[in-house]
mmCIF file of C-alpha atoms in Angstrom:
data_model
loop_
_atom_site.group_PDB
_atom_site.id
_atom_site.type_symbol
_atom_site.label_atom_id
_atom_site.label_comp_id
_atom_site.label_asym_id
_atom_site.label_seq_id
_atom_site.Cartn_x
_atom_site.Cartn_y
_atom_site.Cartn_z
ATOM 1 C CA MET A 1 28.765 67.492 116.439
ATOM 2 C CA ALA A 2 30.523 70.849 116.059
ATOM 3 C CA SER A 3 31.946 70.665 119.569
ATOM 4 C CA VAL A 4 33.310 67.143 118.959
ATOM 5 C CA GLU A 5 34.935 68.324 115.735
ATOM 6 C CA GLN A 6 36.416 71.343 117.489
ATOM 7 C CA LYS A 7 37.868 69.105 120.210
ATOM 8 C CA ARG A 8 39.453 66.826 117.614
ATOM 9 C CA THR A 9 40.926 69.809 115.775
ATOM 10 C CA ALA A 10 42.263 71.292 119.008
ATOM 11 C CA LYS A 11 43.786 67.935 119.977
ATOM 12 C CA ALA A 12 45.468 67.633 116.579
ATOM 13 C CA ILE A 13 46.906 71.160 116.915
ATOM 14 C CA VAL A 14 48.301 70.376 120.387
ATOM 15 C CA VAL A 15 49.864 67.118 119.156
ATOM 16 C CA ALA A 16 51.364 68.922 116.149
ATOM 17 C CA ALA A 17 52.834 71.616 118.424
ATOM 18 C CA VAL A 18 54.419 68.986 120.688
ATOM 19 C CA LEU A 19 55.843 67.127 117.686
ATOM 20 C CA LEU A 20 57.227 70.361 116.206
ATOM 21 C CA ALA A 21 58.994 71.044 119.494
ATOM 22 C CA GLY A 22 60.341 67.477 119.473
ATOM 23 C CA ALA A 23 61.462 67.882 115.861
ATOM 24 C CA ALA A 24 63.305 71.100 116.715
ATOM 25 C CA ALA A 25 65.051 69.360 119.625
ATOM 26 C CA VAL A 26 66.106 66.402 117.465
ATOM 27 C CA VAL A 27 67.429 68.728 114.744
ATOM 28 C CA ILE A 28 69.465 70.709 117.298
ATOM 29 C CA VAL A 29 70.982 67.480 118.652
ATOM 30 C CA SER A 30 71.719 66.319 115.108
ATOM 31 C CA LEU A 31 73.502 69.589 114.312
ATOM 32 C CA ASN A 32 75.949 68.838 117.119
ATOM 33 C CA THR A 33 76.421 65.158 116.195
ATOM 34 C CA GLY A 34 79.428 64.052 114.210
ATOM 35 C CA THR A 35 83.138 63.414 114.336
ATOM 36 C CA ILE A 36 83.739 67.156 114.785
ATOM 37 C CA ARG A 37 81.995 68.471 117.891
ATOM 38 C CA LEU A 38 80.581 71.983 117.760
ATOM 39 C CA PRO A 39 79.522 73.677 121.009
ATOM 40 C CA ALA A 40 75.934 74.897 121.152
ATOM 41 C CA GLU A 41 77.011 78.536 121.173
ATOM 42 C CA ALA A 42 79.145 77.951 118.064
ATOM 43 C CA ILE A 43 76.139 76.446 116.245
ATOM 44 C CA TRP A 44 73.885 79.397 117.078
ATOM 45 C CA ARG A 45 76.638 81.899 116.229
ATOM 46 C CA THR A 46 77.227 80.233 112.862
ATOM 47 C CA LEU A 47 73.514 80.000 112.047
ATOM 48 C CA LEU A 48 73.157 83.718 112.782
ATOM 49 C CA GLY A 49 75.932 84.636 110.356
ATOM 50 C CA GLY A 50 79.028 84.428 112.537
ATOM 51 C CA GLY A 51 81.332 81.506 113.160
ATOM 52 C CA THR A 52 84.706 80.566 111.790
ATOM 53 C CA THR A 53 85.369 79.284 108.281
ATOM 54 C CA ASP A 54 85.662 75.706 109.551
ATOM 55 C CA GLU A 55 82.413 75.970 111.557
ATOM 56 C CA LYS A 56 80.569 77.294 108.493
ATOM 57 C CA LEU A 57 82.007 74.491 106.361
ATOM 58 C CA VAL A 58 80.938 71.756 108.793
ATOM 59 C CA LEU A 59 77.491 73.214 109.412
ATOM 60 C CA PHE A 60 76.400 74.515 106.013
ATOM 61 C CA GLU A 61 78.182 72.141 103.656
ATOM 62 C CA TYR A 62 77.894 68.834 105.533
ATOM 63 C CA ARG A 63 75.351 68.724 108.368
ATOM 64 C CA LEU A 64 72.533 71.036 107.314
ATOM 65 C CA PRO A 65 71.987 69.525 103.829
ATOM 66 C CA ARG A 66 71.876 66.030 105.322
ATOM 67 C CA ILE A 67 69.447 67.090 108.062
ATOM 68 C CA VAL A 68 67.167 68.871 105.577
ATOM 69 C CA VAL A 69 67.129 65.746 103.384
ATOM 70 C CA THR A 70 66.133 63.573 106.364
ATOM 71 C CA VAL A 71 63.461 66.097 107.382
ATOM 72 C CA LEU A 72 61.904 66.119 103.897
ATOM 73 C CA ALA A 73 62.236 62.347 103.428
ATOM 74 C CA GLY A 74 60.687 61.637 106.840
ATOM 75 C CA ILE A 75 57.678 63.802 105.992
ATOM 76 C CA GLY A 76 57.323 62.151 102.592
ATOM 77 C CA LEU A 77 57.534 58.583 103.908
ATOM 78 C CA GLY A 78 55.095 59.217 106.778
ATOM 79 C CA ILE A 79 52.431 60.750 104.539
ATOM 80 C CA SER A 80 53.016 58.222 101.752
ATOM 81 C CA GLY A 81 52.348 55.354 104.157
ATOM 82 C CA ALA A 82 49.159 57.017 105.410
ATOM 83 C CA VAL A 83 47.860 57.408 101.855
ATOM 84 C CA LEU A 84 48.710 53.833 100.857
ATOM 85 C CA GLN A 85 46.923 52.518 103.957
ATOM 86 C CA GLY A 86 43.931 54.685 103.089
ATOM 87 C CA VAL A 87 43.558 53.745 99.418
ATOM 88 C CA SER A 88 44.118 50.040 100.071
ATOM 89 C CA ARG A 89 42.176 49.906 103.371
ATOM 90 C CA ASN A 90 45.107 47.842 104.634
ATOM 91 C CA SER A 91 46.642 48.931 107.929
ATOM 92 C CA LEU A 92 49.806 46.945 107.128
ATOM 93 C CA ALA A 93 50.536 48.768 103.853
ATOM 94 C CA ASP A 94 53.893 50.516 103.676
ATOM 95 C CA PRO A 95 56.085 51.597 100.726
ATOM 96 C CA GLY A 96 58.822 49.217 101.863
ATOM 97 C CA ILE A 97 56.674 46.228 102.791
ATOM 98 C CA ILE A 98 54.538 46.155 99.630
ATOM 99 C CA GLY A 99 57.508 46.448 97.272
ATOM 100 C CA ILE A 100 57.539 50.100 96.180
ATOM 101 C CA ASN A 101 60.957 50.723 97.725
ATOM 102 C CA ALA A 102 62.234 47.734 95.760
ATOM 103 C CA GLY A 103 60.978 49.397 92.571
ATOM 104 C CA ALA A 104 62.730 52.605 93.588
ATOM 105 C CA ALA A 105 65.934 50.626 94.165
ATOM 106 C CA LEU A 106 65.628 49.144 90.672
ATOM 107 C CA GLY A 107 65.267 52.648 89.238
ATOM 108 C CA LEU A 108 68.331 53.818 91.168
ATOM 109 C CA ILE A 109 70.464 50.906 89.954
ATOM 110 C CA LEU A 110 69.422 51.666 86.370
ATOM 111 C CA TYR A 111 70.346 55.317 86.951
ATOM 112 C CA VAL A 112 73.847 54.570 88.244
ATOM 113 C CA SER A 113 74.321 52.044 85.437
ATOM 114 C CA PHE A 114 73.813 54.834 82.876
ATOM 115 C CA PHE A 115 75.231 57.931 84.591
ATOM 116 C CA ARG A 116 77.665 56.511 87.198
ATOM 117 C CA SER A 117 77.549 59.817 89.076
ATOM 118 C CA MET A 118 75.435 60.808 92.076
ATOM 119 C CA GLU A 119 76.746 64.350 92.304
ATOM 120 C CA GLY A 120 76.125 67.628 90.512
ATOM 121 C CA PRO A 121 73.101 68.516 88.342
ATOM 122 C CA THR A 122 72.524 64.907 87.231
ATOM 123 C CA ALA A 123 71.424 64.123 90.824
ATOM 124 C CA LEU A 124 68.202 65.970 89.977
ATOM 125 C CA LEU A 125 67.309 63.025 87.709
ATOM 126 C CA ILE A 126 67.526 60.412 90.486
ATOM 127 C CA PRO A 127 63.946 60.939 91.802
ATOM 128 C CA LEU A 128 62.630 60.542 88.246
ATOM 129 C CA PHE A 129 64.337 57.167 87.869
ATOM 130 C CA THR A 130 63.210 55.942 91.291
ATOM 131 C CA PHE A 131 59.667 57.144 90.602
ATOM 132 C CA ALA A 132 59.606 55.295 87.276
ATOM 133 C CA GLY A 133 60.782 52.109 88.992
ATOM 134 C CA GLY A 134 58.367 52.532 91.882
ATOM 135 C CA ILE A 135 55.306 53.251 89.732
ATOM 136 C CA LEU A 136 56.097 50.266 87.495
ATOM 137 C CA ILE A 137 56.203 47.912 90.485
ATOM 138 C CA ALA A 138 53.147 49.563 92.081
ATOM 139 C CA VAL A 139 51.094 48.979 88.919
ATOM 140 C CA LEU A 140 52.231 45.341 88.802
ATOM 141 C CA ILE A 141 51.324 44.803 92.468
ATOM 142 C CA PHE A 142 47.914 46.451 92.213
ATOM 143 C CA VAL A 143 47.048 44.513 89.035
ATOM 144 C CA LEU A 144 47.964 41.191 90.672
ATOM 145 C CA ALA A 145 46.122 42.078 93.900
ATOM 146 C CA PHE A 146 42.943 43.217 92.129
ATOM 147 C CA ASP A 147 39.927 40.934 91.881
ATOM 148 C CA ARG A 148 37.376 41.605 89.168
ATOM 149 C CA PHE A 149 34.464 41.013 91.546
ATOM 150 C CA LYS A 150 35.851 41.988 94.968
ATOM 151 C CA GLY A 151 38.096 44.857 93.919
ATOM 152 C CA LEU A 152 41.404 45.429 95.689
ATOM 153 C CA ILE A 153 41.831 42.733 98.355
ATOM 154 C CA PRO A 154 43.940 44.080 101.268
ATOM 155 C CA ILE A 155 45.559 40.796 102.335
ATOM 156 C CA ARG A 156 46.348 39.897 98.715
ATOM 157 C CA LEU A 157 47.955 43.328 98.292
ATOM 158 C CA LEU A 158 50.308 42.602 101.189
ATOM 159 C CA LEU A 159 51.206 39.085 100.039
ATOM 160 C CA VAL A 160 51.690 40.073 96.399
ATOM 161 C CA GLY A 161 53.792 43.059 97.490
ATOM 162 C CA ILE A 162 56.094 40.870 99.562
ATOM 163 C CA ALA A 163 56.477 38.355 96.722
ATOM 164 C CA VAL A 164 57.142 41.011 94.072
ATOM 165 C CA GLU A 165 59.548 42.797 96.429
ATOM 166 C CA ALA A 166 61.574 39.594 96.814
ATOM 167 C CA GLY A 167 61.773 39.058 93.057
ATOM 168 C CA VAL A 168 62.647 42.673 92.226
ATOM 169 C CA SER A 169 65.256 42.787 95.001
ATOM 170 C CA ALA A 170 66.933 39.688 93.585
ATOM 171 C CA PHE A 171 67.014 41.242 90.097
ATOM 172 C CA THR A 172 68.356 44.510 91.540
ATOM 173 C CA LEU A 173 71.111 42.618 93.333
ATOM 174 C CA PHE A 174 72.021 40.877 90.086
ATOM 175 C CA LEU A 175 72.304 44.245 88.288
ATOM 176 C CA SER A 176 74.332 45.747 91.147
ATOM 177 C CA LEU A 177 76.928 42.966 90.841
ATOM 178 C CA ARG A 178 77.704 44.256 87.347
ATOM 179 C CA LEU A 179 78.662 47.712 88.668
ATOM 180 C CA ASP A 180 82.199 48.886 89.357
ATOM 181 C CA GLU A 181 83.514 48.671 92.918
ATOM 182 C CA ASP A 182 82.794 52.272 93.986
ATOM 183 C CA THR A 183 79.293 52.348 92.510
ATOM 184 C CA TYR A 184 78.484 48.971 94.021
ATOM 185 C CA ALA A 185 79.593 50.242 97.445
ATOM 186 C CA PHE A 186 77.222 53.203 97.049
ATOM 187 C CA ALA A 187 74.345 50.917 96.001
ATOM 188 C CA ALA A 188 74.973 48.630 98.989
ATOM 189 C CA ARG A 189 74.892 51.595 101.387
ATOM 190 C CA TRP A 190 71.707 52.871 99.755
ATOM 191 C CA LEU A 191 69.982 49.503 100.066
ATOM 192 C CA ALA A 192 70.930 49.397 103.769
ATOM 193 C CA GLY A 193 69.191 52.741 104.304
ATOM 194 C CA SER A 194 72.223 54.973 104.698
ATOM 195 C CA VAL A 195 71.323 58.648 104.167
ATOM 196 C CA TRP A 196 73.587 59.729 101.326
ATOM 197 C CA GLY A 197 72.053 63.076 100.269
ATOM 198 C CA ARG A 198 74.546 65.461 101.871
ATOM 199 C CA GLU A 199 74.662 68.328 99.376
ATOM 200 C CA TRP A 200 72.285 71.169 98.637
ATOM 201 C CA VAL A 201 71.681 69.755 95.148
ATOM 202 C CA ASN A 202 70.129 66.716 96.858
ATOM 203 C CA VAL A 203 67.835 69.030 98.813
ATOM 204 C CA LEU A 204 66.836 70.762 95.557
ATOM 205 C CA ALA A 205 66.135 67.365 93.969
ATOM 206 C CA LEU A 206 63.764 66.335 96.785
ATOM 207 C CA LEU A 207 62.143 69.619 97.844
ATOM 208 C CA PRO A 208 59.796 70.137 94.829
ATOM 209 C CA TRP A 209 58.298 66.662 95.232
ATOM 210 C CA ILE A 210 57.476 67.233 98.901
ATOM 211 C CA ALA A 211 56.370 70.854 98.465
ATOM 212 C CA LEU A 212 53.988 70.014 95.607
ATOM 213 C CA LEU A 213 52.592 66.604 96.546
ATOM 214 C CA VAL A 214 51.980 67.031 100.296
ATOM 215 C CA PRO A 215 49.472 69.936 99.858
ATOM 216 C CA VAL A 216 47.787 68.132 96.944
ATOM 217 C CA ILE A 217 47.326 65.002 99.055
ATOM 218 C CA TYR A 218 46.082 66.992 102.058
ATOM 219 C CA MET A 219 43.395 68.631 99.909
ATOM 220 C CA ARG A 220 42.087 65.113 99.187
ATOM 221 C CA SER A 221 41.748 64.172 102.861
ATOM 222 C CA ARG A 222 37.964 63.825 102.559
ATOM 223 C CA THR A 223 38.373 61.332 99.701
ATOM 224 C CA LEU A 224 40.652 59.207 101.891
ATOM 225 C CA ASP A 225 38.007 59.331 104.647
ATOM 226 C CA LEU A 226 35.415 58.044 102.165
ATOM 227 C CA PHE A 227 37.640 55.107 101.182
ATOM 228 C CA ALA A 228 37.536 53.959 104.803
ATOM 229 C CA LEU A 229 33.737 53.618 104.485
ATOM 230 C CA GLY A 230 33.989 51.322 101.461
ATOM 231 C CA ASP A 231 33.838 51.842 97.703
ATOM 232 C CA GLU A 232 30.060 51.550 97.493
ATOM 233 C CA THR A 233 29.525 54.265 100.082
ATOM 234 C CA ALA A 234 32.108 56.498 98.421
ATOM 235 C CA MET A 235 30.423 56.089 95.035
ATOM 236 C CA GLY A 236 27.056 56.712 96.684
ATOM 237 C CA VAL A 237 28.107 60.222 97.689
ATOM 238 C CA GLY A 238 29.441 60.965 94.219
ATOM 239 C CA SER A 239 33.162 60.261 94.655
ATOM 240 C CA PRO A 240 34.945 58.989 91.513
ATOM 241 C CA VAL A 241 36.519 56.057 93.346
ATOM 242 C CA GLY A 242 38.593 54.624 90.513
ATOM 243 C CA ARG A 243 40.174 57.895 89.418
ATOM 244 C CA SER A 244 40.718 59.082 92.991
ATOM 245 C CA ARG A 245 42.392 55.822 94.037
ATOM 246 C CA LEU A 246 44.666 55.895 90.987
ATOM 247 C CA ALA A 247 45.653 59.534 91.513
ATOM 248 C CA LEU A 248 46.323 59.129 95.241
ATOM 249 C CA THR A 249 48.315 55.952 94.642
ATOM 250 C CA ILE A 250 50.499 57.749 92.102
ATOM 251 C CA PHE A 251 51.016 60.642 94.538
ATOM 252 C CA ALA A 252 51.942 58.250 97.374
ATOM 253 C CA VAL A 253 54.354 56.279 95.186
ATOM 254 C CA ALA A 254 55.959 59.519 93.965
ATOM 255 C CA LEU A 255 56.417 60.735 97.557
ATOM 256 C CA ALA A 256 57.929 57.449 98.697
ATOM 257 C CA CYS A 257 60.250 57.046 95.719
ATOM 258 C CA ALA A 258 61.487 60.644 95.814
ATOM 259 C CA SER A 259 62.124 60.335 99.553
ATOM 260 C CA VAL A 260 64.098 57.099 99.430
ATOM 261 C CA SER A 261 66.016 58.292 96.356
ATOM 262 C CA MET A 262 67.887 60.767 98.583
ATOM 263 C CA ALA A 263 67.621 59.045 101.976
ATOM 264 C CA GLY A 264 68.296 55.418 101.013
ATOM 265 C CA GLY A 265 66.115 52.309 101.134
ATOM 266 C CA ILE A 266 64.405 53.062 104.449
ATOM 267 C CA GLY A 267 61.328 51.048 105.363
ATOM 268 C CA PHE A 268 58.770 50.891 108.176
ATOM 269 C CA ILE A 269 58.371 54.678 108.643
ATOM 270 C CA GLY A 270 55.356 54.566 106.339
ATOM 271 C CA LEU A 271 53.959 51.783 108.525
ATOM 272 C CA ILE A 272 54.455 53.101 112.052
ATOM 273 C CA ALA A 273 53.945 56.854 111.490
ATOM 274 C CA PRO A 274 50.272 56.623 110.335
ATOM 275 C CA HIS A 275 49.391 54.180 113.128
ATOM 276 C CA ILE A 276 50.804 56.415 115.838
ATOM 277 C CA ALA A 277 49.289 59.510 114.211
ATOM 278 C CA ARG A 278 45.852 57.895 114.053
ATOM 279 C CA ARG A 279 45.987 57.086 117.766
ATOM 280 C CA LEU A 280 47.101 60.600 118.659
ATOM 281 C CA ALA A 281 44.869 62.672 116.374
ATOM 282 C CA GLY A 282 41.857 60.488 115.509
ATOM 283 C CA PRO A 283 40.710 58.757 112.312
ATOM 284 C CA GLN A 284 40.095 61.777 110.066
ATOM 285 C CA HIS A 285 42.851 62.220 107.505
ATOM 286 C CA ARG A 286 42.833 66.014 107.662
ATOM 287 C CA HIS A 287 43.837 65.667 111.329
ATOM 288 C CA PHE A 288 46.345 62.838 111.250
ATOM 289 C CA LEU A 289 48.059 63.309 107.857
ATOM 290 C CA PRO A 290 50.192 66.245 109.109
ATOM 291 C CA ILE A 291 50.870 64.313 112.338
ATOM 292 C CA ALA A 292 52.052 61.287 110.324
ATOM 293 C CA GLY A 293 54.448 63.537 108.410
ATOM 294 C CA LEU A 294 55.834 65.040 111.621
ATOM 295 C CA ILE A 295 56.270 61.606 113.215
ATOM 296 C CA GLY A 296 58.121 60.419 110.109
ATOM 297 C CA LEU A 297 60.340 63.504 110.368
ATOM 298 C CA VAL A 298 61.184 62.908 114.036
ATOM 299 C CA VAL A 299 61.784 59.165 113.568
ATOM 300 C CA LEU A 300 64.093 59.528 110.554
ATOM 301 C CA VAL A 301 66.143 62.459 111.906
ATOM 302 C CA ALA A 302 66.473 60.684 115.269
ATOM 303 C CA ALA A 303 67.442 57.389 113.573
ATOM 304 C CA ASP A 304 70.104 59.096 111.467
ATOM 305 C CA THR A 305 71.437 60.953 114.530
ATOM 306 C CA VAL A 306 71.592 57.758 116.600
ATOM 307 C CA GLY A 307 73.251 55.893 113.746
ATOM 308 C CA ARG A 308 75.943 58.564 113.410
ATOM 309 C CA SER A 309 76.632 58.934 117.128
ATOM 310 C CA LEU A 310 76.233 55.486 118.703
ATOM 311 C CA PHE A 311 79.369 53.814 117.357
ATOM 312 C CA GLN A 312 81.590 56.708 116.296
ATOM 313 C CA PRO A 313 83.644 56.927 114.138
ATOM 314 C CA ASN A 314 81.697 54.132 112.399
ATOM 315 C CA ALA A 315 78.120 54.944 111.408
ATOM 316 C CA ILE A 316 75.069 52.681 111.400
ATOM 317 C CA PRO A 317 72.644 53.270 108.482
ATOM 318 C CA ALA A 318 69.447 55.018 109.542
ATOM 319 C CA GLY A 319 67.489 52.229 107.848
ATOM 320 C CA VAL A 320 68.949 49.690 110.289
ATOM 321 C CA VAL A 321 67.912 51.813 113.285
ATOM 322 C CA VAL A 322 64.389 52.279 111.894
ATOM 323 C CA ALA A 323 64.114 48.544 111.134
ATOM 324 C CA ALA A 324 65.074 47.733 114.720
ATOM 325 C CA ILE A 325 61.968 49.658 115.801
ATOM 326 C CA GLY A 326 59.660 48.965 112.870
ATOM 327 C CA GLY A 327 60.231 45.202 112.578
ATOM 328 C CA PRO A 328 58.831 44.308 116.020
ATOM 329 C CA TYR A 329 56.033 46.840 115.541
ATOM 330 C CA PHE A 330 55.057 45.199 112.242
ATOM 331 C CA LEU A 331 54.910 41.784 113.932
ATOM 332 C CA TYR A 332 52.752 43.289 116.693
ATOM 333 C CA LEU A 333 50.321 44.736 114.133
ATOM 334 C CA LEU A 334 50.269 41.443 112.229
ATOM 335 C CA LEU A 335 49.329 39.552 115.393
ATOM 336 C CA GLN A 336 46.692 42.165 116.232
ATOM 337 C CA SER A 337 45.103 41.811 112.803
ATOM 338 C CA LYS A 338 44.631 38.019 113.031
ATOM 339 C CA PRO A 339 41.512 38.079 115.251
ATOM 340 C CA ASN A 340 39.935 40.664 112.931
ATOM 341 C CA SER A 341 40.600 38.536 109.879
ATOM 342 C CA ARG A 342 38.960 35.517 111.573
ATOM 343 C CA ARG A 343 35.890 37.569 112.429
ATOM 344 C CA ASN A 344 35.665 38.839 108.854
ATOM 345 C CA ARG A 345 35.571 35.263 107.580
#
């Protein structure tokens, strides 16, 4: 058994190293993507303390904050999706699909309705508003999907999430129509998944959520493994299933809402990242949780880079690029799950 575990750990380390190299490559490409082209030597010179005033302005005030936001948000969305799939035992769970992103959008619209400013110190409050909206919708979804005798039913969770998401999105759209023209334009870009966090204050607003919650979730990897065995088995080995599921759900919702608060309403990363990570690193959460975060990082940074470079000077929201990949993948997973659901009946 020890040798099998060692092989799995070694495989996970190799996959993580490859993904880190890929992430570094994507970040380097993203640094040189934009309306103003910077040669590679100018980027390295500026990063090392040299460079002209204009090169420093472009790199440190515009590109680096945006890239750091996408890096943090990608990690948060990838790990959030893995946790939601674990606690619900539903491989189709995703913060966007089950309605949590819609709750975050509601929180954001309420924020801009009160403050009407997305810049300066008040931007630090945005994750709190999106988290409040997301946790409210998450509680509603889990209550409606819960059966007193069967517990949380995975397929009901998905269907309820889609229905609640539709209703909340309609209400959010109604509220957004009451905004002034500039604020409405921002809300529309956010809903399309356009990365808007381009200042260091946005990085400071997102960083604590990722830095605190990711290690806390990783330390509960064994609990997520027990959920996969069923509630009865988990309780049999002494795991407080109810409290653990509630805590992990809150952590996952907080990660997702904080991430989309600065990166826009981006879906599907929480769906595809855990699936790919599980295939690459195996079923144990302590192996594939970091891989899911790295895959989310690579996908979101790459999507934002492609969106900014494909049709210059016009930019495509990163959420549209991710949806172009994630939508077909979701349909593929849905078709794959049908035979399993028939066998379970």
